[in-house]
Coordinates of C-alpha atoms in Angstrom, one line a residue:
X14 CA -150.7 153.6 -28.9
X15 CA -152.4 151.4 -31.4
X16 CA -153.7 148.9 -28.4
X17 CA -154.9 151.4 -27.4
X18 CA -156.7 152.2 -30.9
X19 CA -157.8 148.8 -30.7
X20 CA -159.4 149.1 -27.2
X21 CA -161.5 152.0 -29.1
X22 CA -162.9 150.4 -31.9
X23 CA -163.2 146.5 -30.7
X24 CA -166.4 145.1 -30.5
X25 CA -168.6 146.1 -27.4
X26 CA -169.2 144.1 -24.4
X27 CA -172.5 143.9 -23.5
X28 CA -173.9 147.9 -22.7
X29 CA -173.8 149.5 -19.9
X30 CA -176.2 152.3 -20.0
X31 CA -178.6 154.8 -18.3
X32 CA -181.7 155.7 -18.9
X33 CA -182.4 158.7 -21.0
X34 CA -185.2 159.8 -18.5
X35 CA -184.0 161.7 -15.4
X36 CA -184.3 165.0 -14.0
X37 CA -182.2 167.7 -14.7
X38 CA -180.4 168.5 -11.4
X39 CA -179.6 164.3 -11.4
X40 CA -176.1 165.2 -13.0
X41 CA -174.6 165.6 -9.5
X42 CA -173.8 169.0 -8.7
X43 CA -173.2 170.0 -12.4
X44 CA -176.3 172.3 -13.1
X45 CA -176.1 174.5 -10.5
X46 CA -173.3 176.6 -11.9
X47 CA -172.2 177.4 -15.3
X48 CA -169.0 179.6 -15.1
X49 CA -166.2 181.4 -13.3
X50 CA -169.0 183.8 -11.9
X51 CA -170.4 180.8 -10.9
X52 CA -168.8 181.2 -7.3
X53 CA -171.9 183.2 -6.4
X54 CA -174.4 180.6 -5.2
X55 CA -177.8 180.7 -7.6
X56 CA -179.3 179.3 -4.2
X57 CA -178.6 180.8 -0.9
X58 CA -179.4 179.8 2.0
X59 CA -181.8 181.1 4.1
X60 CA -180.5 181.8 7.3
X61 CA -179.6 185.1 8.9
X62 CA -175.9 185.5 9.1
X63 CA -175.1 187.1 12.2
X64 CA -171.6 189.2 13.5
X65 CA -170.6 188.2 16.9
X66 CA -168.4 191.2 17.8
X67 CA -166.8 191.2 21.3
X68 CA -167.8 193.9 23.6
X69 CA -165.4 197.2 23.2
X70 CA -166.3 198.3 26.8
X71 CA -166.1 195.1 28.3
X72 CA -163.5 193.0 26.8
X73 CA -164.2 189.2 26.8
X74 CA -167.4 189.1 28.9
X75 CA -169.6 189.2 26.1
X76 CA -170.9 190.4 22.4
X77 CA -173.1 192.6 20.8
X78 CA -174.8 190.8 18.1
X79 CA -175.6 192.8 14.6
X80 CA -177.8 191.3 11.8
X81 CA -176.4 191.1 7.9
X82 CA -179.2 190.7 5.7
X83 CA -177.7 191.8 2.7
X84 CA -177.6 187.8 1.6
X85 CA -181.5 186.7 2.2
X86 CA -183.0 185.4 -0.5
X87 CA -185.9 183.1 -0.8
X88 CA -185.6 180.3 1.3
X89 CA -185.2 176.9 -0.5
X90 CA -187.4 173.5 -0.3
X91 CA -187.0 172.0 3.3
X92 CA -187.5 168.5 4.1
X93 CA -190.4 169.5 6.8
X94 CA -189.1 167.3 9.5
X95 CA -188.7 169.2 12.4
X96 CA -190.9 167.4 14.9
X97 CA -188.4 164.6 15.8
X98 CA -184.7 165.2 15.7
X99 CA -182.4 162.9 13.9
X100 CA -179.3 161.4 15.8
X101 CA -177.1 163.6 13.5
X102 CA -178.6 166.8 14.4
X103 CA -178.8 166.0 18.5
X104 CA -174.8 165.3 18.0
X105 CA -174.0 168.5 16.1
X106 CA -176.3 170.3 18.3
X107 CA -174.2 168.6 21.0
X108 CA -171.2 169.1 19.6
X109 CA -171.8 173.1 19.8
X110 CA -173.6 173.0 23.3
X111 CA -169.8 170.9 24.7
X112 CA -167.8 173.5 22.7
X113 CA -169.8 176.5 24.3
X114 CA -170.2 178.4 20.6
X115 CA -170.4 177.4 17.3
X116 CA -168.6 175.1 14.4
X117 CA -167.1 176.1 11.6
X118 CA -168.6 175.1 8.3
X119 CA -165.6 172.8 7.5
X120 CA -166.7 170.3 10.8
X121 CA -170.5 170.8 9.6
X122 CA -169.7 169.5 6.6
X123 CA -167.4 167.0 7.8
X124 CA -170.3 165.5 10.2
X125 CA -173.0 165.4 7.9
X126 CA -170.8 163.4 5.2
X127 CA -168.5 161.0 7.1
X128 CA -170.2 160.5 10.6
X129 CA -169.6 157.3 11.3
X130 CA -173.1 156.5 12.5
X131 CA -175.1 158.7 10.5
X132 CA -173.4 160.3 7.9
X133 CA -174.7 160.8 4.5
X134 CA -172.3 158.3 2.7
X135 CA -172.0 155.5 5.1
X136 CA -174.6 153.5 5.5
X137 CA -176.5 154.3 1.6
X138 CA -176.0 154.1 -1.9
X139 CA -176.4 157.6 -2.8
X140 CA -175.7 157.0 -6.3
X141 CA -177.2 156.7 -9.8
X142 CA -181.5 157.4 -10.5
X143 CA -182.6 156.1 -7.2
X144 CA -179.9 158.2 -5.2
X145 CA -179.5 161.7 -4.7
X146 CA -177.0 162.2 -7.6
X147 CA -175.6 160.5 -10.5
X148 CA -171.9 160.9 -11.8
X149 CA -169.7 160.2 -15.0
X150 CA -169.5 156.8 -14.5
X151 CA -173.2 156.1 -14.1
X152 CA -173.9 157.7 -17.4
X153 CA -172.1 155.8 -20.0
X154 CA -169.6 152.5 -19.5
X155 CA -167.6 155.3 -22.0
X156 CA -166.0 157.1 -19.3
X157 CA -164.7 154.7 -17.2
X158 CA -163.0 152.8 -20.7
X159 CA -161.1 156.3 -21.7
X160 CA -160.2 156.9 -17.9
X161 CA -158.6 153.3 -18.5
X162 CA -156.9 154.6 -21.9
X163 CA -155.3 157.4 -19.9
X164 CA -153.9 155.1 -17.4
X165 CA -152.5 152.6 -19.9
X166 CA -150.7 155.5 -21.5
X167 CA -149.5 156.5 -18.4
X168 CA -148.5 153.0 -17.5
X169 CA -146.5 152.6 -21.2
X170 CA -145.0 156.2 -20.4
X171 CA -143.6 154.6 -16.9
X172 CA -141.9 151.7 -18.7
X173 CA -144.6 149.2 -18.6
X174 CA -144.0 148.2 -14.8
X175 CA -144.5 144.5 -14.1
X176 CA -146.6 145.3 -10.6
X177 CA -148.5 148.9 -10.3
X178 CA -150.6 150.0 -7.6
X179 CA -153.9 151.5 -9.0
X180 CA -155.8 153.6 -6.3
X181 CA -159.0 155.0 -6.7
X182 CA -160.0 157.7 -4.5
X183 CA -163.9 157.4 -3.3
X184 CA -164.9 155.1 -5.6
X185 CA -168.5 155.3 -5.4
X186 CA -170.2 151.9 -7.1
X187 CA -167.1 150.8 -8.1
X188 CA -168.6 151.8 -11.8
X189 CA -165.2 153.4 -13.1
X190 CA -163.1 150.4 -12.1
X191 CA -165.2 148.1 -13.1
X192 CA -165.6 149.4 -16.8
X193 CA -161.7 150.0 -16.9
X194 CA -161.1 146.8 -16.3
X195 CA -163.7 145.5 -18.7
X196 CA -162.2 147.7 -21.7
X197 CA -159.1 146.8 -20.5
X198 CA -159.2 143.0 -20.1
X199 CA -157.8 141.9 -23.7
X200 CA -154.0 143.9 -22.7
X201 CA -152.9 141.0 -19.9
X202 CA -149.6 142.7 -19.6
X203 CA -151.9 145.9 -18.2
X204 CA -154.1 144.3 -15.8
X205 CA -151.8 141.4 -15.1
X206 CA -149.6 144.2 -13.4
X207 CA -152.6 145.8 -11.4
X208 CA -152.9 145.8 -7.7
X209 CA -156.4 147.4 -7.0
X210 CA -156.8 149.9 -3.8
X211 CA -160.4 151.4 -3.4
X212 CA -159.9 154.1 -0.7
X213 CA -163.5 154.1 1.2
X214 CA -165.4 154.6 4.1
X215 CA -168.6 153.5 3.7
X216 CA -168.8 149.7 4.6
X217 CA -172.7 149.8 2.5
X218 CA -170.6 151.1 -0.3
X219 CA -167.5 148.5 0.0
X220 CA -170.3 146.2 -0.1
X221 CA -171.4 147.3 -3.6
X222 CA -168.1 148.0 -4.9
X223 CA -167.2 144.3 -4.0
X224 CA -170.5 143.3 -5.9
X225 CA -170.0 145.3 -9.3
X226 CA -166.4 144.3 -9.4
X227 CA -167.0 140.5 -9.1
X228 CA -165.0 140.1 -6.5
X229 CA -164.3 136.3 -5.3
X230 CA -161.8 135.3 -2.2
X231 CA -159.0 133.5 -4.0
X232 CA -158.7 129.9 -3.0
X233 CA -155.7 129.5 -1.0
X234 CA -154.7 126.5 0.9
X235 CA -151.4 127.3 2.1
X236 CA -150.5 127.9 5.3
X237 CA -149.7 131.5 6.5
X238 CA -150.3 133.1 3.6
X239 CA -153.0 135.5 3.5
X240 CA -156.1 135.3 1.5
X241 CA -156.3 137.8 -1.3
X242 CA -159.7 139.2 -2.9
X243 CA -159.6 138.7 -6.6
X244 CA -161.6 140.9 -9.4
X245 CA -163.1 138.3 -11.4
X246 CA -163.1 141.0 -14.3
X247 CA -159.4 140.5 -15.1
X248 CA -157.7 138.3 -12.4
X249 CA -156.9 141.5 -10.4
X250 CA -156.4 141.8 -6.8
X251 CA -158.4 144.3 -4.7
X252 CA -158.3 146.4 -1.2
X253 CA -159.9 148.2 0.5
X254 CA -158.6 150.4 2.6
X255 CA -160.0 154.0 4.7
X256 CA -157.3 156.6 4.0
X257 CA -154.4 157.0 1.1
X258 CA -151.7 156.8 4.1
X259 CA -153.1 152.9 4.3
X260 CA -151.9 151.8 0.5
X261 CA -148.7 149.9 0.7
X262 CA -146.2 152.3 -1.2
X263 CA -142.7 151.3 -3.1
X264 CA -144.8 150.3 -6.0
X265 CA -145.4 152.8 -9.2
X266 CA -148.4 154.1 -8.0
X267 CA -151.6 155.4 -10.5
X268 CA -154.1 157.3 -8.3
X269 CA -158.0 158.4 -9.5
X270 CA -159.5 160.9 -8.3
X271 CA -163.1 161.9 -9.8
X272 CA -165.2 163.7 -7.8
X273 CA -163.8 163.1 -4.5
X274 CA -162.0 166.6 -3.9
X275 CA -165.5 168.0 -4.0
X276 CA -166.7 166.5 -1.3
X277 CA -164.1 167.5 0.8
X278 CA -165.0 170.2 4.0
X279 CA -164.2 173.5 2.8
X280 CA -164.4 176.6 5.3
X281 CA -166.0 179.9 4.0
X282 CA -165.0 183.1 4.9
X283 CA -166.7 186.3 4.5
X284 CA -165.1 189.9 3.6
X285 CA -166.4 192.2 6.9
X286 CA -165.6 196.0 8.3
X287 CA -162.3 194.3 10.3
X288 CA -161.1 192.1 7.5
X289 CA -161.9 188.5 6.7
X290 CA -164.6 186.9 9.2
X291 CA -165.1 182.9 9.4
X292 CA -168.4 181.7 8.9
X293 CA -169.6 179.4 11.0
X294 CA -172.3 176.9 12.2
X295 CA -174.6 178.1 15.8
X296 CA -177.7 177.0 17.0
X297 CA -180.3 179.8 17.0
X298 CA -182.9 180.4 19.8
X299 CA -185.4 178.8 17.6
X300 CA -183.4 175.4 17.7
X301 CA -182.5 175.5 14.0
X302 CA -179.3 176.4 13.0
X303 CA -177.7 179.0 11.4
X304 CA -175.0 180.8 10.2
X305 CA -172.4 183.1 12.3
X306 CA -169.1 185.5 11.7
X307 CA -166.2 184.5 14.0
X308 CA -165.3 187.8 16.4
X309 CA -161.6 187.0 15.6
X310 CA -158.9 185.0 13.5
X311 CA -159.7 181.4 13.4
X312 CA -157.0 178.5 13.2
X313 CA -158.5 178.6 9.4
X314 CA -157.1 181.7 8.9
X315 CA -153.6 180.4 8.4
X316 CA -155.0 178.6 5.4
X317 CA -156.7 181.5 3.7
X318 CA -153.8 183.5 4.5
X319 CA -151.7 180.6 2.3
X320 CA -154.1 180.9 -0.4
X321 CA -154.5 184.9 -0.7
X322 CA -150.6 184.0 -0.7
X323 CA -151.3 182.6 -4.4
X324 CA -153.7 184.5 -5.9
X325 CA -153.4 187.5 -7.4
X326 CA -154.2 191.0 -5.9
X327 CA -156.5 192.0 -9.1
X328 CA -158.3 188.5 -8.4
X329 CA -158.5 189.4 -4.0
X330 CA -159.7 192.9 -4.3
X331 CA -163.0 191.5 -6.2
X332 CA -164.5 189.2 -3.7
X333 CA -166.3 189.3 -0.7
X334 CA -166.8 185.5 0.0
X335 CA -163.8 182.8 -0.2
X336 CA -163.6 178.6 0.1
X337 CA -160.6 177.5 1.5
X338 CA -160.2 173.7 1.9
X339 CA -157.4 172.5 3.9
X340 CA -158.0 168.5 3.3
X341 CA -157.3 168.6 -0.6
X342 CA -154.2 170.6 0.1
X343 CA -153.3 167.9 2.4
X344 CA -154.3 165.3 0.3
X345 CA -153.0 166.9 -2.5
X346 CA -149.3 167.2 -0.7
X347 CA -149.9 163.2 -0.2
X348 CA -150.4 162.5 -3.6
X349 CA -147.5 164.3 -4.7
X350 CA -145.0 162.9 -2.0
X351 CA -145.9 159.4 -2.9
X352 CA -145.6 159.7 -6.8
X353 CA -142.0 162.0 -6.2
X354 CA -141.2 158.4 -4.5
X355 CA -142.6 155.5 -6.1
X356 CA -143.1 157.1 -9.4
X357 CA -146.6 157.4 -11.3
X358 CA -149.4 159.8 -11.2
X359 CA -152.8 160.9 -10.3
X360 CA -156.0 162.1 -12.2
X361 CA -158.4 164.5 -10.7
X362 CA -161.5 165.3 -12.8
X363 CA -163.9 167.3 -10.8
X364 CA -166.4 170.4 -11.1
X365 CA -164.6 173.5 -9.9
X366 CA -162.5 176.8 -11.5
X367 CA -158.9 177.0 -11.6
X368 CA -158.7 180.1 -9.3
X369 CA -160.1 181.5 -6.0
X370 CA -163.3 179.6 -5.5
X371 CA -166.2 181.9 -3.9
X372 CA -169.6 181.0 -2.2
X373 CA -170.4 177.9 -3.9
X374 CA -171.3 175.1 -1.1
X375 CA -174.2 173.3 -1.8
X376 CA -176.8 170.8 -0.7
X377 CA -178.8 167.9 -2.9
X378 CA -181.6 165.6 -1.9
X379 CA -183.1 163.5 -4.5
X380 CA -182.1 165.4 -7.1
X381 CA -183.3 168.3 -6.1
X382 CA -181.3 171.4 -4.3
X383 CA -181.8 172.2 -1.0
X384 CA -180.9 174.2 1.8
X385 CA -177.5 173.6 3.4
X386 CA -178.6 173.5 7.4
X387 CA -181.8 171.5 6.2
X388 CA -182.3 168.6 7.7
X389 CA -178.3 167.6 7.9
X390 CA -177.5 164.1 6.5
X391 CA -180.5 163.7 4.6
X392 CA -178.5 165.8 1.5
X393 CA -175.2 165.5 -0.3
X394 CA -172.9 168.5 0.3
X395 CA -170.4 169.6 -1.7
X396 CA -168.2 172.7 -3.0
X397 CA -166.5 173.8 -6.2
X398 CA -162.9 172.2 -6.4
X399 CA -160.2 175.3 -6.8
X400 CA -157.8 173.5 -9.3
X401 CA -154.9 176.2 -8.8
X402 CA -154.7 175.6 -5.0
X403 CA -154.4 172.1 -6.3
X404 CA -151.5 173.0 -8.2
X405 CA -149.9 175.4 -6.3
X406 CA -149.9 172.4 -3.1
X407 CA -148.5 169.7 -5.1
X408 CA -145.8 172.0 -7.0
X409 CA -144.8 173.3 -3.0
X410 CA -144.6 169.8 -1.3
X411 CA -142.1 168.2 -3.8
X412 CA -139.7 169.7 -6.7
X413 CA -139.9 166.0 -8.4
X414 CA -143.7 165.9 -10.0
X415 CA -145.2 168.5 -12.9
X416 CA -148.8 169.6 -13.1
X417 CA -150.6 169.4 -16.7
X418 CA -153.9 171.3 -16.8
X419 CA -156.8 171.9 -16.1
X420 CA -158.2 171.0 -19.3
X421 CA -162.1 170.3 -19.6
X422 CA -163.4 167.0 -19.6
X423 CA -164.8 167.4 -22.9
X424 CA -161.1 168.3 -24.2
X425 CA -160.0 165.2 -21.9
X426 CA -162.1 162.6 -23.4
X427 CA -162.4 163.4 -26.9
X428 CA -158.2 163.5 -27.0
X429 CA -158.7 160.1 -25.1
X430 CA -160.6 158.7 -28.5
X431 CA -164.4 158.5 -27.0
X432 CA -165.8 160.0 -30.4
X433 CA -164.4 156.9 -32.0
X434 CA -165.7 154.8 -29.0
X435 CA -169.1 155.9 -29.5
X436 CA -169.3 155.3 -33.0
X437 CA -167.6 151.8 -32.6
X438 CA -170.4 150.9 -30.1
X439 CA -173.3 152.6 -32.2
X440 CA -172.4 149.7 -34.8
X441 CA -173.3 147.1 -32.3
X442 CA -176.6 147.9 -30.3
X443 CA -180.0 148.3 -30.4
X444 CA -182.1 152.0 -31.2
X445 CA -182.8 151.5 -27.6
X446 CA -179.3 151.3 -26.8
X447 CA -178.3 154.0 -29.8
X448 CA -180.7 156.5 -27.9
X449 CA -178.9 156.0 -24.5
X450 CA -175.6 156.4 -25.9
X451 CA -176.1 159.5 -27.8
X452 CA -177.7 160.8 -24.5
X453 CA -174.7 159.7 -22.2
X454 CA -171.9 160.8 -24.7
X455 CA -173.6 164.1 -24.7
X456 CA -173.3 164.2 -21.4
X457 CA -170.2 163.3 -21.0
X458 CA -168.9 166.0 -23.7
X459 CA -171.8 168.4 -24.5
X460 CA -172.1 172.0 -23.3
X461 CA -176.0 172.8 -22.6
X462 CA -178.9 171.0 -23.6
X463 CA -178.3 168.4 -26.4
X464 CA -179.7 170.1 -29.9
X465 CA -180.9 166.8 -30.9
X466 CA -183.5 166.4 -28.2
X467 CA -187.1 165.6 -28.9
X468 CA -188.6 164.4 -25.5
X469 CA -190.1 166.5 -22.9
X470 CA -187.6 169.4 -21.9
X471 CA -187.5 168.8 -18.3
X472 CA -185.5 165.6 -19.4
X473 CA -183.5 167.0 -22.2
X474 CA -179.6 165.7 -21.6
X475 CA -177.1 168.2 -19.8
X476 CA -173.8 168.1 -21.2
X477 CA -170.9 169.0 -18.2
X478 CA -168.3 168.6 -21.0
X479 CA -166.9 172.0 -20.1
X480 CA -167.8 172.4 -16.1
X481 CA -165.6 169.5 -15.3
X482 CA -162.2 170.0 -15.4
X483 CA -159.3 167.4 -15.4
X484 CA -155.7 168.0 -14.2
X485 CA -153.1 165.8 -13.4
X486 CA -150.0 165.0 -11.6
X487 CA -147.2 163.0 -12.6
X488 CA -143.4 162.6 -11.5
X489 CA -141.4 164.5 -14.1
X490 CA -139.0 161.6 -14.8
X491 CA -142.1 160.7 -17.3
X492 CA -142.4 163.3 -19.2
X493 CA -145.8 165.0 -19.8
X494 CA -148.7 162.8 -19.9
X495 CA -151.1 161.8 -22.7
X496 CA -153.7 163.6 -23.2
X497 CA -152.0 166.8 -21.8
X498 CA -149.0 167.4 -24.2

């Protein structure tokens, strides 16, 4: 541990920081919810929710449609650009037309995000001031270096492998591997034992990854052997690769996850007369879409029905809206199959609750919320992460791995050592650069609005110290990782 101490308190590289002056809602997704009753969206949407019911007197020859309105609200900004049709909404409008009846809010979701054509993260950088949103790593260089701490002391609690695969998991800008590597260069044993894999989809975002991590192709004349792509930042190599399944396993493995799970498709359900109804995505008369209850059980179902399975009946009887999100229990069940096998662990840090999570999709465009059926593909959409499904998936898929957590990510970082990180850089950098730093560590840590703000309000820091949680799972041979015990 005292590398580690040194890694703290050495001399700065040159700062990486943000500027001081952004809007409020720019902390992606943070704002909009501030505790466990936070399941309740602060901004529904708009659109009618309407029971199909099948016919009682004519069974399976059609419906009888009844109008909810308990749930209207006023409606939220729209991007007022309804006169021409993007190519996203003629496919999801397509998509419904072929199926004869709607989508659920999972494949909604799924489209607007990942379509290879026209999804929101493929082809732009939707990060940072000049994106829609702006995560840890785009505040301070801080966070990415004690993300690095952790997985140095999870590499020393492995035995100091000689060759480690680290994965990261959506990796944005590349931001967070870059400044681990950077904190990390001076400990060669460390990043000499690194094999990089960036799990994305986006080529525009490879692209910038590639860029921020100064990558080079290594200089190989032999025959047959296969050119590698080398991280200039330590002499590390890097792949890239579009699903988990693709990274080579048989190597300890060290996985990242920080805010991917969010972005995952979740599908909502809603509490009705006959039980628990899907909600899903139609087409209304108007052409616009809107939301729908399923007539009957859904192939969904089997997945709420596993996760009412976990929860507890005092927790059930209170709600009348539920996320379930089959892909992070998948992907979960992954992760914790590969590190039963090759050893390691993973690190999720995310926004979310550790129990049932509620009603909380949500849309952003340029900083700002927005309606979720607004203009699809124009906004990020995401949905609170339910940490105990996390838990309960990887504890059922192998018997060789432990859970530790959730803790917050204020509690996470400040056992990591970023108070003495912060003071280490504030020795070393302009009033300029002391402003910024203050500003991102609060955000990092902080709970609120920073007390020592004097600008403007509207651009008075955030802190998500205590809305983002961090949990983590590690094979049990290791014992229980720092900063967890």
């Amino acid at each position: 541990m005292h590398q580690l101490r040194r890694l703290l308190l050495q001399p700065s590289s040159p700062l990486r920081l943000l500027s001081a002056k952004m809007p409020l809602a720019s902390l992606k997704r943070c704002s909009h919810f501030s505790s466990s009753s936070s399941s309740e969206s602060q901004i529904s949407n708009s659109h009618l929710i309407e029971h199909l019911e099948e016919n009682p007197n004519e069974p399976g020859t059609g419906t009888t449609i009844s109008v909810d309105r308990s749930g209207l609200c006023n409606p939220t900004e729209h991007s007022h650009e309804q006169n021409s049709e993007s190519e996203l909404v003629k496919h999801l409008k397509g998509i419904i037309k072929f199926r004869g009846g709607p989508i659920s809010v999972a494949e909604y979701m799924e489209e607007v995000l990942t379509n290879p054509k026209a999804g929101f993260y493929i082809n732009r950088d939707v990060f940072g001031a000049e994106g829609d949103f702006i995560t840890s790593p785009e505040v301070s260089q801080m966070f990415g270096e004690m993300v690095g701490v952790w997985a140095m002391c999870l590499w020393e609690q492995m035995g100091q492998p000689n060759k480690v695969n680290l994965v990261e998991l959506g990796p944005g800008r590349g931001t967070l591997i870059a400044d681990l590597l950077r904190g990390a260069s001076k400990f060669k044993n460390f990043t000499e034992s690194l094999n990089i894999h960036l799990v994305e989809c986006s080529p525009t975002l490879q692209k910038l990854q590639h860029h921020n991590l100064k990558c080079t192709e290594e200089d190989n004349t032999g025959e047959n052997v296969e050119k590698r792509t080398i991280s200039t930042l330590a002499g590390t190599p890097v792949s890239w690769h579009s699903a988990l399944e693709q990274v080579p396993s048989g190597l300890p493995t060290i996985i990242i996850a920080h805010e991917f799970y969010d972005a995952l498709p979740v599908h909502q359900f809603q509490r009705a007369s006959r039980g628990w109804c899907e909600k899903l995505v139609d087409v209304a008369e108007d052409s616009s879409f809107r939301f729908v209850l399923s007539p009957q059980p859904t192939p969904a179902s089997l997945f709420l029905m596993r996760r009412c399975k976990w929860a507890a009946a005092e927790e059930m009887t209170k709600l009348e809206h539920m996320e379930v999100c089959p892909k992070a229990m998948q992907l979960t069940s992954t992760i914790a199959k590969r590190i039963s096998s090759d050893g390691g662990g993973a690190l999720i840090i995310d926004y979310g609750r550790n129990g049932v999570v509620s009603d909380s999709l949500q849309a952003i465009r340029k900083h700002k919320f927005v309606d979720i059926l607004d203009n699809p593909g124009s906004a990020d959409l995401s949905a609170y992460v339910d940490f105990a499904s996390i838990q309960h998936s990887a504890e059922e898929a192998s018997e060789d791995v432990s859970v530790h957590g959730p803790i917050t990510q204020s509690q996470f970082l400040g056992s990591l050592g970023i108070n003495f990180r912060v003071e280490a850089l504030l020795q070393n950098c302009t009033e300029e650069q002391a402003e910024s730093l203050r500003t991102g560590y609060w955000r990092l840590v902080g709970d609120g609005e920073a007390p020592f703000w004097e600008g403007p309000d509207e651009q008075a820091p955030i802190g998500m110290g205590t809305r983002y949680l961090a949990m983590t799972i590690v094979n049990k041979k290791q014992g229980v990782p720092a900063p967890f015990q």
